[in-house]
């Protein structure tokens, strides 16, 4: 019973931890669209009736009208490709899937394959919640993926999952507003200083209040992303080295607060509230000139932007030469501990992540896939418009700037520990100096206690 409770609590923690560096917004938003929200469990853990064909139960949270037909077509293709394994798809809602998985593992009746968070693979491996797959993975398969994604699946020299998809944060800007302000619409800002200069030209101020703001760093992104942009790495390393009370991070908060003080709390609150309705999106409405978003935001522009003329670019860098560092999350296909036939499960996840399956997923969901070559193929796909090809190409190119943030084993709850302090700094209740000193100390204490 103690083991069972521990697993459940771990799942709750993992779901909660997603609030720091956010997992892809597309998944979060899609969860609200999921059909059949009560979950259907058409899967089976039993072997086929002929006693020869293995039946696999595959759990995912892809139940929306957009995603479910795509994954079901990939499963159908796998089932038709051979006569030894039959995969059945079980949809489990986003808010339940990982907790139910841990309960199933504890009960000795886990699914055979599940889609799970990439940034917590090492934690699950450490806790013995997954089957290692190293013995099945050859060099051709291992080399399919972006290096940072492969690294995130490794624990103590064993590979525990195959990457499926990822995302990245980029700059969106309104080309029409650029022209109106006398800016070159083909020359987006490259540094924080240029972003400030461009913003000043894009701002529209009437009677002491802003009718349009050029750029505010925290609309569409978080302090953690800009800290990473300034540092060129996460503020805590996998080994527990903490870099919060440092000059680049001080510069980050001071820069953000300068922009906030210019526009004022009421203006920023008003702009943020407009994002609650996609059809009143303030970027599409021309109330913001530039903003950072997950690249999948393109889908909203495509569907609701009414032919808006926009451009995309990497995140501005702190200063020239510092690097356009961005952040990404993603998901993996993995085999839960106790699955009845790990080799058969592996054959399915290998199929899920091959070139053709990944290209099909990318073309039909506009999702950045983990397979590098499939992503490059998608960027040139005729399934996308010219604007879609431009955005997808930048998504692929931006993976050179994109870091994942696997949760350090010595401080798995690092984000929930320091985020309240970061929020207190931005709200003006704590000075930058005092807040960063406290956050550094708090995180170092956790690391020391866990070593």
Short mmCIF file of C-alpha atoms in Angstrom, two decimals:
data_model
loop_
_atom_site.label_atom_id
_atom_site.label_comp_id
_atom_site.label_asym_id
_atom_site.label_seq_id
_atom_site.Cartn_x
_atom_site.Cartn_y
_atom_site.Cartn_z
CA UNK A 1 0.00 0.00 0.00
CA UNK A 2 2.86 2.42 0.77
CA UNK A 3 4.33 1.83 -2.67
CA UNK A 4 0.96 2.48 -4.28
CA UNK A 5 0.50 5.77 -2.43
CA UNK A 6 4.00 6.84 -3.34
CA UNK A 7 3.34 6.26 -7.04
CA UNK A 8 0.09 8.22 -6.95
CA UNK A 9 1.75 11.15 -5.19
CA UNK A 10 4.55 11.08 -7.73
CA UNK A 11 2.05 11.34 -10.58
CA UNK A 12 0.31 14.26 -8.91
CA UNK A 13 3.66 15.96 -8.53
CA UNK A 14 4.60 15.41 -12.18
CA UNK A 15 1.31 16.89 -13.38
CA UNK A 16 1.74 19.85 -11.04
CA UNK A 17 5.33 20.43 -12.04
CA UNK A 18 4.23 21.10 -15.60
CA UNK A 19 3.27 24.62 -14.48
CA UNK A 20 6.86 25.89 -14.38
CA UNK A 21 8.30 25.48 -17.81
CA UNK A 22 5.03 24.78 -19.55
CA UNK A 23 4.51 21.66 -21.54
CA UNK A 24 3.36 22.44 -25.08
CA UNK A 25 0.33 24.64 -24.96
CA UNK A 26 -1.15 22.69 -27.82
CA UNK A 27 -1.64 19.66 -25.61
CA UNK A 28 -3.10 21.66 -22.78
CA UNK A 29 -5.54 23.38 -25.08
CA UNK A 30 -6.38 20.21 -26.89
CA UNK A 31 -7.27 18.57 -23.62
CA UNK A 32 -10.25 20.89 -23.38
CA UNK A 33 -11.35 19.77 -26.83
CA UNK A 34 -11.06 16.09 -26.15
CA UNK A 35 -14.11 14.21 -27.20
CA UNK A 36 -15.35 11.29 -25.21
CA UNK A 37 -14.09 12.94 -22.04
CA UNK A 38 -15.28 10.08 -19.89
CA UNK A 39 -12.63 7.99 -21.56
CA UNK A 40 -13.16 4.85 -23.55
CA UNK A 41 -11.19 1.77 -22.74
CA UNK A 42 -11.37 -0.33 -25.81
CA UNK A 43 -7.91 -1.71 -25.19
CA UNK A 44 -7.17 -5.18 -23.91
CA UNK A 45 -4.28 -6.70 -22.03
CA UNK A 46 -5.07 -10.17 -23.26
CA UNK A 47 -3.50 -12.06 -26.11
CA UNK A 48 -5.49 -12.62 -29.28
CA UNK A 49 -8.01 -15.40 -29.44
CA UNK A 50 -5.81 -17.46 -31.75
CA UNK A 51 -3.15 -17.60 -29.02
CA UNK A 52 -0.48 -16.29 -31.36
CA UNK A 53 -1.19 -12.64 -32.02
CA UNK A 54 -0.20 -10.30 -29.18
CA UNK A 55 -2.71 -7.60 -28.36
CA UNK A 56 -1.23 -4.35 -26.99
CA UNK A 57 -3.09 -1.71 -25.02
CA UNK A 58 -1.85 1.77 -26.02
CA UNK A 59 -2.82 4.74 -23.84
CA UNK A 60 -2.83 8.32 -25.10
CA UNK A 61 -4.66 11.58 -24.30
CA UNK A 62 -5.30 12.27 -27.99
CA UNK A 63 -9.08 12.19 -28.14
CA UNK A 64 -9.89 15.44 -29.97
CA UNK A 65 -11.55 15.50 -33.38
CA UNK A 66 -8.23 16.68 -34.82
CA UNK A 67 -5.78 14.27 -33.22
CA UNK A 68 -7.64 11.05 -32.65
CA UNK A 69 -8.19 10.19 -36.34
CA UNK A 70 -4.48 10.80 -37.00
CA UNK A 71 -3.20 8.48 -34.28
CA UNK A 72 -5.83 5.89 -35.12
CA UNK A 73 -4.67 5.91 -38.77
CA UNK A 74 -1.06 5.32 -37.65
CA UNK A 75 -2.23 2.42 -35.47
CA UNK A 76 -4.22 1.00 -38.38
CA UNK A 77 -1.14 1.19 -40.59
CA UNK A 78 0.93 -0.62 -37.95
CA UNK A 79 -1.64 -3.37 -37.52
CA UNK A 80 -1.76 -3.86 -41.28
CA UNK A 81 2.01 -3.91 -41.62
CA UNK A 82 2.46 -7.25 -39.84
CA UNK A 83 0.45 -10.19 -38.43
CA UNK A 84 2.01 -10.73 -35.01
CA UNK A 85 0.81 -7.70 -33.01
CA UNK A 86 -2.56 -5.96 -32.73
CA UNK A 87 -2.57 -2.51 -31.10
CA UNK A 88 -5.74 -1.19 -29.52
CA UNK A 89 -6.01 2.46 -28.56
CA UNK A 90 -7.30 3.55 -25.16
CA UNK A 91 -8.05 7.25 -24.82
CA UNK A 92 -7.55 8.56 -21.26
CA UNK A 93 -8.22 12.27 -20.55
CA UNK A 94 -5.23 14.58 -20.07
CA UNK A 95 -5.85 15.16 -16.38
CA UNK A 96 -6.05 11.47 -15.53
CA UNK A 97 -3.73 9.51 -17.77
CA UNK A 98 -0.50 9.55 -15.79
CA UNK A 99 -2.14 9.00 -12.40
CA UNK A 100 -4.09 6.06 -13.81
CA UNK A 101 -0.90 4.71 -15.34
CA UNK A 102 0.83 4.66 -11.95
CA UNK A 103 -2.18 3.01 -10.33
CA UNK A 104 -2.16 0.37 -13.08
CA UNK A 105 1.57 -0.26 -12.56
CA UNK A 106 1.02 -0.64 -8.83
CA UNK A 107 -1.84 -3.08 -9.51
CA UNK A 108 0.33 -5.14 -11.87
CA UNK A 109 -1.89 -4.42 -14.85
CA UNK A 110 -0.23 -1.56 -16.78
CA UNK A 111 -0.83 -0.51 -20.38
CA UNK A 112 1.69 -1.83 -22.91
CA UNK A 113 2.63 1.60 -24.30
CA UNK A 114 1.83 5.11 -23.07
CA UNK A 115 2.52 8.69 -24.18
CA UNK A 116 4.20 10.59 -21.37
CA UNK A 117 6.11 13.82 -20.55
CA UNK A 118 9.68 13.97 -21.85
CA UNK A 119 11.05 16.21 -19.09
CA UNK A 120 10.22 13.68 -16.36
CA UNK A 121 11.56 10.51 -18.01
CA UNK A 122 14.60 10.38 -15.71
CA UNK A 123 12.39 10.63 -12.62
CA UNK A 124 10.20 7.74 -13.76
CA UNK A 125 13.26 5.69 -14.64
CA UNK A 126 14.77 6.34 -11.22
CA UNK A 127 11.52 5.26 -9.54
CA UNK A 128 11.34 2.05 -11.57
CA UNK A 129 8.14 2.99 -13.37
CA UNK A 130 9.39 2.18 -16.90
CA UNK A 131 10.98 -0.67 -18.81
CA UNK A 132 14.42 0.14 -20.29
CA UNK A 133 14.54 -0.28 -24.07
CA UNK A 134 18.28 -0.08 -24.73
CA UNK A 135 18.51 -3.72 -25.85
CA UNK A 136 16.01 -3.07 -28.66
CA UNK A 137 17.28 0.29 -29.96
CA UNK A 138 19.78 0.22 -32.83
CA UNK A 139 21.92 3.16 -33.93
CA UNK A 140 19.63 4.04 -36.84
CA UNK A 141 16.68 4.52 -34.51
CA UNK A 142 18.70 6.39 -31.88
CA UNK A 143 20.00 8.84 -34.50
CA UNK A 144 16.49 9.78 -35.68
CA UNK A 145 15.92 12.37 -33.01
CA UNK A 146 17.19 15.78 -31.92
CA UNK A 147 20.11 15.26 -29.57
CA UNK A 148 18.51 17.06 -26.64
CA UNK A 149 15.45 14.82 -26.93
CA UNK A 150 17.50 11.63 -26.97
CA UNK A 151 19.49 12.83 -23.95
CA UNK A 152 16.26 13.44 -22.03
CA UNK A 153 15.34 9.74 -22.39
CA UNK A 154 18.61 8.48 -20.85
CA UNK A 155 19.14 7.42 -17.24
CA UNK A 156 22.29 5.67 -16.01
CA UNK A 157 23.35 4.76 -19.58
CA UNK A 158 20.01 3.14 -20.36
CA UNK A 159 17.46 4.48 -22.86
CA UNK A 160 13.90 4.45 -21.50
CA UNK A 161 11.69 5.91 -24.23
CA UNK A 162 11.55 7.12 -27.83
CA UNK A 163 10.81 10.85 -28.36
CA UNK A 164 7.57 11.59 -30.18
CA UNK A 165 7.03 15.36 -30.46
CA UNK A 166 8.31 18.67 -29.12
CA UNK A 167 7.77 22.43 -29.45
CA UNK A 168 9.70 25.68 -29.33
CA UNK A 169 9.09 29.33 -28.46
CA UNK A 170 9.51 31.93 -31.22
CA UNK A 171 8.75 35.63 -31.87
CA UNK A 172 5.60 36.53 -33.81
CA UNK A 173 5.28 40.07 -35.19
CA UNK A 174 2.70 42.04 -37.15
CA UNK A 175 4.16 43.09 -40.52
CA UNK A 176 1.42 45.63 -41.23
CA UNK A 177 2.13 47.42 -37.95
CA UNK A 178 5.85 47.36 -38.74
CA UNK A 179 5.22 49.19 -42.03
CA UNK A 180 2.84 51.64 -40.33
CA UNK A 181 5.56 52.43 -37.75
CA UNK A 182 8.28 52.85 -40.40
CA UNK A 183 10.01 49.55 -39.59
CA UNK A 184 11.25 47.03 -42.15
CA UNK A 185 8.78 44.10 -41.99
CA UNK A 186 11.53 41.74 -43.09
CA UNK A 187 13.91 42.82 -40.33
CA UNK A 188 12.58 41.72 -36.90
CA UNK A 189 14.52 42.63 -33.74
CA UNK A 190 17.51 40.46 -32.96
CA UNK A 191 18.45 41.69 -29.48
CA UNK A 192 16.65 42.85 -26.34
CA UNK A 193 17.76 46.43 -27.08
CA UNK A 194 16.32 46.26 -30.60
CA UNK A 195 13.08 44.83 -29.22
CA UNK A 196 12.83 47.87 -26.96
CA UNK A 197 13.55 50.26 -29.84
CA UNK A 198 11.02 48.61 -32.13
CA UNK A 199 8.45 48.53 -29.34
CA UNK A 200 8.79 52.27 -28.79
CA UNK A 201 7.99 52.86 -32.47
CA UNK A 202 5.04 50.46 -32.39
CA UNK A 203 3.52 51.85 -29.18
CA UNK A 204 0.38 53.98 -29.50
CA UNK A 205 -0.25 56.15 -26.44
CA UNK A 206 -3.31 58.37 -26.09
CA UNK A 207 -4.07 60.54 -23.06
CA UNK A 208 -1.60 58.78 -20.83
CA UNK A 209 -2.76 55.25 -21.63
CA UNK A 210 -1.60 52.74 -24.23
CA UNK A 211 -4.00 51.74 -27.01
CA UNK A 212 -1.31 49.51 -28.51
CA UNK A 213 1.87 48.10 -26.98
CA UNK A 214 4.88 47.19 -29.02
CA UNK A 215 6.31 44.39 -26.90
CA UNK A 216 6.16 43.10 -23.35
CA UNK A 217 8.36 40.05 -22.62
CA UNK A 218 5.86 38.28 -20.35
CA UNK A 219 2.94 38.29 -22.77
CA UNK A 220 3.03 34.77 -24.17
CA UNK A 221 6.15 33.71 -22.29
CA UNK A 222 7.51 33.43 -18.75
CA UNK A 223 10.40 34.71 -16.65
CA UNK A 224 11.96 31.22 -16.78
CA UNK A 225 12.24 31.34 -20.58
CA UNK A 226 13.94 34.76 -20.52
CA UNK A 227 16.29 33.62 -17.74
CA UNK A 228 17.28 30.71 -19.96
CA UNK A 229 17.63 33.08 -22.91
CA UNK A 230 20.06 35.23 -20.91
CA UNK A 231 22.02 32.35 -19.35
CA UNK A 232 22.12 30.08 -22.41
CA UNK A 233 21.15 27.23 -20.09
CA UNK A 234 18.62 26.41 -17.39
CA UNK A 235 19.10 28.15 -14.04
CA UNK A 236 19.63 24.76 -12.43
CA UNK A 237 21.84 22.13 -14.03
CA UNK A 238 21.13 18.37 -13.99
CA UNK A 239 23.74 18.09 -11.20
CA UNK A 240 22.08 20.78 -9.09
CA UNK A 241 24.32 23.77 -9.86
CA UNK A 242 22.09 26.83 -9.25
CA UNK A 243 22.62 30.06 -11.26
CA UNK A 244 19.80 32.33 -10.13
CA UNK A 245 21.60 35.04 -8.15
CA UNK A 246 23.80 35.89 -11.13
CA UNK A 247 24.33 38.96 -13.32
CA UNK A 248 22.44 37.62 -16.37
CA UNK A 249 19.39 36.81 -14.23
CA UNK A 250 19.52 40.21 -12.47
CA UNK A 251 19.63 41.83 -15.93
CA UNK A 252 16.65 39.72 -17.02
CA UNK A 253 14.38 40.81 -14.19
CA UNK A 254 15.46 44.45 -14.42
CA UNK A 255 14.75 44.43 -18.17
CA UNK A 256 11.30 42.90 -17.71
CA UNK A 257 10.44 45.36 -14.90
CA UNK A 258 11.49 48.33 -17.05
CA UNK A 259 9.00 47.27 -19.72
CA UNK A 260 6.31 46.61 -17.14
CA UNK A 261 6.78 50.03 -15.55
CA UNK A 262 6.51 51.68 -18.96
CA UNK A 263 3.14 50.14 -19.81
CA UNK A 264 1.70 49.82 -16.31
CA UNK A 265 -0.04 46.95 -14.53
CA UNK A 266 -3.53 47.83 -15.78
CA UNK A 267 -2.51 47.84 -19.44
CA UNK A 268 -0.79 44.46 -19.18
CA UNK A 269 -3.68 42.93 -17.25
CA UNK A 270 -6.13 44.17 -19.84
CA UNK A 271 -4.09 42.73 -22.72
CA UNK A 272 -3.66 39.36 -21.02
CA UNK A 273 -7.39 39.08 -20.33
CA UNK A 274 -8.12 39.37 -24.07
CA UNK A 275 -6.30 36.08 -24.73
CA UNK A 276 -9.11 34.22 -23.00
CA UNK A 277 -11.04 34.28 -26.27
CA UNK A 278 -9.15 33.23 -29.43
CA UNK A 279 -11.46 35.33 -31.56
CA UNK A 280 -10.56 38.45 -29.53
CA UNK A 281 -6.84 37.70 -29.51
CA UNK A 282 -5.06 41.07 -28.99
CA UNK A 283 -2.23 40.14 -31.39
CA UNK A 284 -4.68 39.38 -34.16
CA UNK A 285 -6.60 42.55 -33.24
CA UNK A 286 -3.46 44.66 -33.68
CA UNK A 287 -3.19 45.63 -30.02
CA UNK A 288 0.30 44.09 -29.72
CA UNK A 289 3.08 44.52 -32.25
CA UNK A 290 5.30 41.59 -31.21
CA UNK A 291 5.07 38.70 -28.78
CA UNK A 292 6.72 35.38 -27.96
CA UNK A 293 4.59 32.26 -28.21
CA UNK A 294 4.83 28.54 -28.68
CA UNK A 295 5.25 28.12 -32.45
CA UNK A 296 2.02 26.10 -32.57
CA UNK A 297 0.27 29.45 -32.11
CA UNK A 298 0.43 29.57 -35.91
CA UNK A 299 -2.62 27.26 -35.99
CA UNK A 300 -4.70 29.94 -34.24
CA UNK A 301 -3.46 32.58 -36.67
CA UNK A 302 -4.33 30.29 -39.58
CA UNK A 303 -7.80 29.55 -38.27
CA UNK A 304 -8.78 32.93 -36.79
CA UNK A 305 -6.29 35.48 -38.12
CA UNK A 306 -8.27 36.43 -41.24
CA UNK A 307 -5.23 36.50 -43.52
CA UNK A 308 -3.20 38.57 -41.07
CA UNK A 309 0.26 39.42 -42.44
CA UNK A 310 2.66 38.25 -39.76
CA UNK A 311 6.32 37.28 -39.51
CA UNK A 312 8.25 34.90 -37.28
CA UNK A 313 11.79 34.98 -35.91
CA UNK A 314 13.93 33.42 -33.17
CA UNK A 315 13.73 34.97 -29.71
CA UNK A 316 15.77 38.18 -29.44
CA UNK A 317 19.07 37.52 -27.69
CA UNK A 318 20.20 39.41 -24.59
CA UNK A 319 22.98 41.04 -26.57
CA UNK A 320 24.70 40.27 -29.85
CA UNK A 321 26.50 36.94 -29.63
CA UNK A 322 24.72 35.79 -26.48
CA UNK A 323 22.52 33.31 -28.37
CA UNK A 324 18.80 33.12 -29.25
CA UNK A 325 18.15 30.44 -26.65
CA UNK A 326 14.59 29.18 -26.47
CA UNK A 327 12.73 26.46 -24.58
CA UNK A 328 10.77 23.38 -25.57
CA UNK A 329 8.94 20.47 -24.01
CA UNK A 330 7.49 17.38 -25.56
CA UNK A 331 6.32 13.82 -25.18
CA UNK A 332 7.71 10.32 -25.50
CA UNK A 333 6.36 6.84 -26.17
CA UNK A 334 7.39 4.52 -23.33
CA UNK A 335 6.74 1.06 -21.91
CA UNK A 336 5.39 1.05 -18.33
CA UNK A 337 7.01 -1.26 -15.79
CA UNK A 338 5.39 -4.69 -15.87
CA UNK A 339 4.11 -4.52 -19.46
CA UNK A 340 3.56 -8.11 -20.61
CA UNK A 341 5.71 -8.08 -23.77
CA UNK A 342 8.25 -5.21 -23.90
CA UNK A 343 9.71 -6.41 -27.21
CA UNK A 344 6.31 -6.29 -28.91
CA UNK A 345 5.66 -2.89 -27.29
CA UNK A 346 8.97 -1.63 -28.65
CA UNK A 347 8.07 -2.69 -32.18
CA UNK A 348 5.02 -0.45 -31.97
CA UNK A 349 6.81 2.62 -30.56
CA UNK A 350 9.52 2.17 -33.17
CA UNK A 351 6.76 2.36 -35.80
CA UNK A 352 5.19 5.40 -34.08
CA UNK A 353 8.47 7.28 -34.42
CA UNK A 354 9.57 6.24 -37.91
CA UNK A 355 9.77 8.76 -40.75
CA UNK A 356 6.42 8.11 -42.38
CA UNK A 357 4.39 8.03 -39.15
CA UNK A 358 6.04 11.20 -37.90
CA UNK A 359 5.54 13.01 -41.22
CA UNK A 360 1.86 12.04 -41.24
CA UNK A 361 1.47 13.34 -37.68
CA UNK A 362 3.26 16.60 -38.55
CA UNK A 363 1.23 17.28 -41.70
CA UNK A 364 -2.10 16.65 -40.02
CA UNK A 365 -1.48 18.35 -36.66
CA UNK A 366 1.12 21.02 -37.47
CA UNK A 367 3.10 19.57 -34.60
CA UNK A 368 6.91 19.62 -34.42
CA UNK A 369 7.87 15.96 -34.48
CA UNK A 370 10.92 14.42 -32.83
CA UNK A 371 12.18 12.74 -36.02
CA UNK A 372 14.58 15.30 -37.55
CA UNK A 373 14.26 14.20 -41.17
CA UNK A 374 10.50 13.92 -40.94
CA UNK A 375 10.40 17.46 -39.56
CA UNK A 376 12.50 18.72 -42.47
CA UNK A 377 10.18 16.93 -44.90
CA UNK A 378 7.15 18.50 -43.23
CA UNK A 379 8.66 21.98 -43.61
CA UNK A 380 8.48 21.52 -47.41
CA UNK A 381 5.14 19.73 -47.44
CA UNK A 382 2.48 20.78 -49.93
CA UNK A 383 -0.04 20.12 -47.15
CA UNK A 384 0.99 23.49 -45.69
CA UNK A 385 0.45 26.97 -47.10
CA UNK A 386 3.44 29.20 -47.80
CA UNK A 387 2.99 30.79 -44.36
CA UNK A 388 2.75 27.35 -42.78
CA UNK A 389 5.96 26.24 -44.47
CA UNK A 390 7.72 29.38 -43.22
CA UNK A 391 6.66 28.80 -39.62
CA UNK A 392 7.39 25.07 -39.68
CA UNK A 393 10.83 25.71 -41.22
CA UNK A 394 11.64 28.11 -38.38
CA UNK A 395 10.41 25.55 -35.85
CA UNK A 396 12.88 23.02 -37.27
CA UNK A 397 15.75 25.53 -37.46
CA UNK A 398 15.02 26.83 -33.96
CA UNK A 399 15.71 23.41 -32.45
CA UNK A 400 19.38 24.46 -32.64
CA UNK A 401 18.47 27.17 -30.10
CA UNK A 402 15.99 25.12 -28.09
CA UNK A 403 16.77 23.52 -24.75
CA UNK A 404 14.68 21.01 -22.86
CA UNK A 405 14.66 21.11 -19.07
CA UNK A 406 14.63 17.55 -17.71
CA UNK A 407 13.81 17.80 -14.03
CA UNK A 408 16.99 17.41 -11.96
CA UNK A 409 16.88 14.33 -9.75
CA UNK A 410 18.33 16.38 -6.90
CA UNK A 411 15.55 18.99 -7.13
CA UNK A 412 12.54 17.66 -9.06
CA UNK A 413 10.27 20.35 -7.59
CA UNK A 414 12.63 23.21 -8.44
CA UNK A 415 10.08 25.29 -10.36
CA UNK A 416 7.36 25.22 -7.71
CA UNK A 417 9.98 26.20 -5.12
CA UNK A 418 11.18 29.39 -6.80
CA UNK A 419 8.29 30.50 -9.03
CA UNK A 420 6.42 32.23 -6.16
CA UNK A 421 9.53 34.33 -5.49
CA UNK A 422 9.86 35.22 -9.18
CA UNK A 423 6.19 36.24 -9.24
CA UNK A 424 6.72 38.38 -6.12
CA UNK A 425 9.56 40.23 -7.88
CA UNK A 426 7.46 40.92 -10.97
CA UNK A 427 4.50 42.08 -8.87
CA UNK A 428 6.77 44.55 -7.06
CA UNK A 429 6.46 42.96 -3.62
CA UNK A 430 10.11 41.89 -3.52
CA UNK A 431 13.18 43.65 -4.86
CA UNK A 432 15.23 41.94 -7.55
CA UNK A 433 18.22 41.71 -5.23
CA UNK A 434 16.36 40.22 -2.27
CA UNK A 435 14.22 37.91 -4.38
CA UNK A 436 17.02 36.36 -6.39
CA UNK A 437 19.15 35.90 -3.26
CA UNK A 438 16.22 34.08 -1.60
CA UNK A 439 15.48 31.91 -4.66
CA UNK A 440 19.14 30.93 -4.92
CA UNK A 441 19.29 30.01 -1.25
CA UNK A 442 15.99 28.09 -1.30
CA UNK A 443 17.01 25.98 -4.28
CA UNK A 444 20.51 25.30 -3.00
CA UNK A 445 19.02 24.05 0.27
CA UNK A 446 16.77 21.59 -1.57
CA UNK A 447 19.68 20.33 -3.64
CA UNK A 448 21.79 19.83 -0.53
CA UNK A 449 19.00 17.98 1.26
CA UNK A 450 18.49 15.61 -1.68
CA UNK A 451 22.14 14.73 -2.21
#
